Short mmCIF file of C-alpha atoms in Angstrom, two decimals:
data_model
loop_
_atom_site.label_atom_id
_atom_site.label_comp_id
_atom_site.label_asym_id
_atom_site.label_seq_id
_atom_site.Cartn_x
_atom_site.Cartn_y
_atom_site.Cartn_z
CA MET A 116 0.05 0.02 0.03
CA ASP A 117 3.00 2.15 0.95
CA ASN A 118 4.54 1.75 -2.58
CA LEU A 119 1.04 2.63 -4.21
CA ILE A 120 0.70 5.83 -2.30
CA THR A 121 4.36 6.97 -3.44
CA PHE A 122 3.73 5.98 -6.62
CA SER A 123 0.64 7.92 -6.79
CA ILE A 124 2.09 10.93 -5.27
CA THR A 125 5.24 10.75 -7.89
CA VAL A 126 2.84 10.54 -10.92
CA PHE A 127 0.51 13.37 -9.47
CA THR A 128 3.99 15.31 -9.30
CA GLY A 129 5.03 14.46 -12.43
CA PHE A 130 1.44 15.12 -14.43
CA PHE A 131 1.11 18.42 -12.52
CA ALA A 132 4.69 19.82 -13.16
CA ILE A 133 4.34 18.73 -17.20
CA THR A 134 0.79 20.14 -17.62
CA ASN A 135 1.59 23.04 -15.70
CA PRO A 136 -2.46 24.09 -15.39
CA ILE A 137 -1.55 27.63 -13.93
CA SER A 138 1.20 28.30 -16.88
CA ASN A 139 -1.09 26.65 -19.32
CA MET A 140 -4.02 29.05 -18.14
CA THR A 141 -2.41 32.04 -19.53
CA VAL A 142 -2.27 30.23 -23.01
CA PHE A 143 -5.96 29.54 -22.61
CA VAL A 144 -6.79 33.15 -22.11
CA SER A 145 -4.75 34.49 -24.55
CA LEU A 146 -6.18 32.06 -27.42
CA THR A 147 -9.67 32.59 -26.02
CA GLN A 148 -9.39 36.23 -25.76
CA GLY A 149 -12.66 38.07 -27.12
CA LEU A 150 -14.85 34.76 -27.28
CA ASP A 151 -18.22 34.70 -25.47
CA LYS A 152 -18.43 32.74 -22.34
CA GLU A 153 -19.95 29.67 -23.89
CA THR A 154 -17.49 29.35 -26.46
CA LYS A 155 -14.72 29.52 -23.94
CA ARG A 156 -16.45 26.92 -21.56
CA ASP A 157 -16.61 24.49 -24.70
CA ILE A 158 -13.33 24.93 -25.85
CA ASN A 159 -12.03 24.18 -22.35
CA LYS A 160 -14.26 21.10 -22.22
CA ARG A 161 -13.34 19.66 -25.60
CA SER A 162 -9.44 20.01 -24.92
CA ASN A 163 -9.21 18.64 -21.56
CA ILE A 164 -11.55 15.51 -22.76
CA ILE A 165 -9.33 15.24 -25.99
CA ALA A 166 -6.19 15.51 -24.13
CA PHE A 167 -7.25 12.73 -21.56
CA ILE A 168 -8.01 10.30 -24.43
CA ILE A 169 -5.08 11.03 -26.21
CA VAL A 170 -2.63 10.11 -23.10
CA THR A 171 -5.09 7.12 -22.15
CA VAL A 172 -4.60 5.60 -25.52
CA PHE A 173 -0.95 6.01 -24.96
CA VAL A 174 -0.73 4.68 -21.59
CA LEU A 175 -2.86 1.37 -22.61
CA LEU A 176 -0.98 0.98 -25.89
CA GLY A 177 2.43 1.85 -24.95
CA LYS A 178 3.55 -1.63 -24.02
CA TYR A 179 2.48 -2.88 -27.71
CA ILE A 180 3.70 0.37 -29.19
CA PHE A 181 7.45 -0.60 -27.65
CA GLU A 182 6.98 -4.30 -29.23
CA LEU A 183 5.84 -2.89 -32.29
CA PHE A 184 9.09 -0.75 -33.09
CA ASN A 185 11.41 -2.93 -30.68
CA ILE A 186 12.17 -0.01 -28.39
CA SER A 187 13.88 -1.09 -25.14
CA ILE A 188 12.48 0.47 -21.90
CA PRO A 189 15.89 1.71 -20.70
CA ALA A 190 16.31 3.52 -24.24
CA PHE A 191 12.95 4.99 -23.49
CA LYS A 192 13.51 6.12 -20.05
CA ILE A 193 16.77 7.80 -21.27
CA THR A 194 15.56 9.45 -24.49
CA GLY A 195 12.43 10.64 -22.62
CA GLY A 196 14.29 12.02 -19.75
CA ILE A 197 16.45 14.06 -22.04
CA LEU A 198 13.44 15.45 -23.52
CA ILE A 199 11.64 16.17 -20.46
CA PHE A 200 14.78 17.70 -19.06
CA PHE A 201 14.95 20.21 -22.00
CA ILE A 202 11.26 21.29 -21.49
CA GLY A 203 12.48 22.07 -17.78
CA PHE A 204 15.27 23.73 -18.74
CA GLU A 205 13.75 26.00 -21.36
CA MET A 206 10.87 26.64 -18.83
CA LEU A 207 13.51 27.72 -16.19
CA GLN A 208 14.89 30.39 -18.80
CA SER A 209 11.17 31.71 -19.35
CA LYS A 210 11.29 30.30 -23.04
CA GLN A 211 8.36 29.02 -24.72
CA SER A 212 9.03 25.38 -25.47
CA ASN A 213 9.49 24.55 -28.72
CA VAL A 214 7.30 21.13 -28.32
CA LYS A 215 4.48 23.68 -27.33
CA SER A 216 4.82 26.48 -29.93
CA ILE A 217 1.60 28.24 -30.49
CA ASN A 218 2.93 30.65 -33.25
CA ASN A 219 0.47 31.66 -35.78
CA VAL A 220 -2.66 30.02 -34.78
CA ASP A 221 -5.60 30.11 -37.33
CA THR A 222 -8.05 31.38 -34.94
CA LYS A 223 -10.73 30.15 -37.25
CA GLU A 224 -9.35 26.17 -37.03
CA ASP A 225 -10.87 24.42 -33.71
CA ILE A 226 -8.29 25.41 -31.20
CA ALA A 227 -9.66 22.65 -28.80
CA VAL A 228 -8.21 20.19 -30.57
CA SER A 229 -4.95 22.07 -31.67
CA PRO A 230 -3.20 23.98 -30.05
CA MET A 231 -4.88 23.25 -27.05
CA ALA A 232 -5.30 19.49 -26.72
CA ILE A 233 -2.10 18.71 -28.79
CA PRO A 234 0.44 19.76 -28.34
CA ILE A 235 -0.47 21.77 -25.15
CA LEU A 236 -2.15 19.45 -23.08
CA ALA A 237 -1.02 16.33 -24.35
CA GLY A 238 2.16 17.24 -25.97
CA PRO A 239 5.27 14.94 -26.23
CA GLY A 240 6.25 15.97 -23.02
CA THR A 241 3.09 14.45 -21.13
CA ILE A 242 2.91 11.59 -23.52
CA VAL A 243 6.43 10.82 -22.63
CA THR A 244 5.86 11.07 -18.80
CA ALA A 245 2.72 8.85 -18.93
CA MET A 246 4.50 6.11 -20.84
CA ASN A 247 7.48 6.23 -18.60
CA PHE A 248 5.28 5.85 -15.60
CA VAL A 249 3.77 2.51 -17.14
CA ALA A 250 6.95 1.17 -18.27
CA ASN A 251 7.41 -2.42 -16.85
CA VAL A 252 4.49 -2.04 -14.09
CA GLU A 253 1.90 -3.91 -12.95
CA THR A 254 -1.73 -3.50 -14.21
CA ILE A 255 -2.94 -1.70 -11.12
CA HIS A 256 -0.02 1.06 -11.59
CA ILE A 257 -1.60 1.50 -15.35
CA PHE A 258 -4.58 2.40 -14.09
CA LEU A 259 -3.58 4.62 -11.41
CA VAL A 260 -1.96 6.45 -13.93
CA ILE A 261 -4.91 6.81 -15.97
CA ALA A 262 -6.62 7.72 -12.98
CA ILE A 263 -4.52 10.77 -12.00
CA PHE A 264 -3.99 12.02 -15.18
CA GLY A 265 -8.18 12.11 -15.18
CA SER A 266 -8.09 14.28 -12.15
CA MET A 267 -5.06 16.38 -13.45
CA SER A 268 -7.59 17.04 -16.33
CA LEU A 269 -10.15 18.05 -14.04
CA ILE A 270 -8.23 20.34 -12.28
CA THR A 271 -6.87 21.74 -15.61
CA TYR A 272 -10.39 22.41 -16.30
CA LEU A 273 -11.22 23.87 -13.17
CA THR A 274 -8.24 26.35 -13.49
CA PHE A 275 -9.24 27.29 -17.02
CA ARG A 276 -12.85 27.79 -16.32
CA ALA A 277 -11.47 30.43 -13.29
CA SER A 278 -8.95 31.85 -15.45
CA ASP A 279 -10.20 35.52 -15.92
CA LEU A 280 -10.35 35.87 -11.79
CA ILE A 281 -7.08 34.00 -11.11
CA VAL A 282 -5.10 36.22 -13.53
CA LYS A 283 -6.95 39.16 -12.17
CA ILE A 284 -6.13 38.16 -8.53
CA VAL A 285 -2.57 36.45 -8.78
CA GLY A 286 -1.18 38.65 -11.30
CA ASN A 287 1.20 37.58 -14.13
CA ASN A 288 4.84 37.81 -12.04
CA VAL A 289 3.33 35.26 -9.82
CA ILE A 290 2.44 33.05 -12.62
CA SER A 291 5.76 33.54 -14.32
CA VAL A 292 7.54 32.16 -10.83
CA ILE A 293 5.48 29.07 -10.78
CA GLY A 294 6.21 28.50 -14.37
CA LYS A 295 10.07 28.56 -13.23
CA ILE A 296 9.16 26.17 -10.35
CA MET A 297 7.24 24.01 -12.58
CA GLY A 298 10.45 24.17 -14.77
CA LEU A 299 12.80 22.88 -12.14
CA VAL A 300 10.55 20.03 -10.79
CA ILE A 301 10.30 19.07 -14.91
CA ALA A 302 14.12 19.07 -15.15
CA ILE A 303 14.48 16.96 -11.84
CA ILE A 304 11.79 14.48 -13.18
CA GLY A 305 13.78 14.22 -16.19
CA THR A 306 17.15 13.43 -14.78
CA GLY A 307 15.94 10.84 -12.63
CA MET A 308 14.12 8.89 -15.77
CA VAL A 309 17.86 9.12 -17.16
CA ILE A 310 19.37 7.79 -14.02
CA GLN A 311 16.48 4.97 -14.07
CA GLY A 312 17.46 3.86 -17.60
CA ILE A 313 21.05 3.82 -17.09
CA LYS A 314 20.46 1.77 -13.75
CA ILE A 315 18.00 -0.79 -15.94
CA SER A 316 20.71 -1.28 -18.58
CA PHE A 317 23.27 -2.56 -16.30
CA ASP A 318 20.97 -4.32 -14.17
CA LEU A 319 20.49 -6.17 -17.78
CA LEU A 320 23.85 -6.88 -18.51
#
């Protein structure tokens, strides 16, 4: 039971850092600026549902994807860890991560799907994090990861819904500081994945 609790806390922390509801909230506000409340709510709801479905599919089919492309768990952990580390590193430098770029968004397209669901909420970093959590684990851990990401999607939905009020009360400077803290957490998680991958590689020798 203790192991499951520790695992759950680790997964929640990882998802919270990589999805970063507070930081992404400012993106949501900028993309939906000028839209009526009904449209904002629809975009918010659809983007989170789509992101949840995408991550769930990768969590459930991750094992088969590994087998199909002959990907080893150590290689995936090391590569994924490096990717996540650089996402966190860019956040620490207050840079817009390349995997979350939203430049030149066409306001006529369905922004609930792109760029909100992909790549902001369910981008490469989130998918890699989710698949790393379910690599070489038992079934109960897989369903825990899905449930925790579901709760994360709900938190993101509620955060986006209250976005106008939160930005008004907290201010952009505080949100920027939170983004840097989340960047540090993400970089640490990425480093941990690389260490795990190296350790597993030596254990297999």
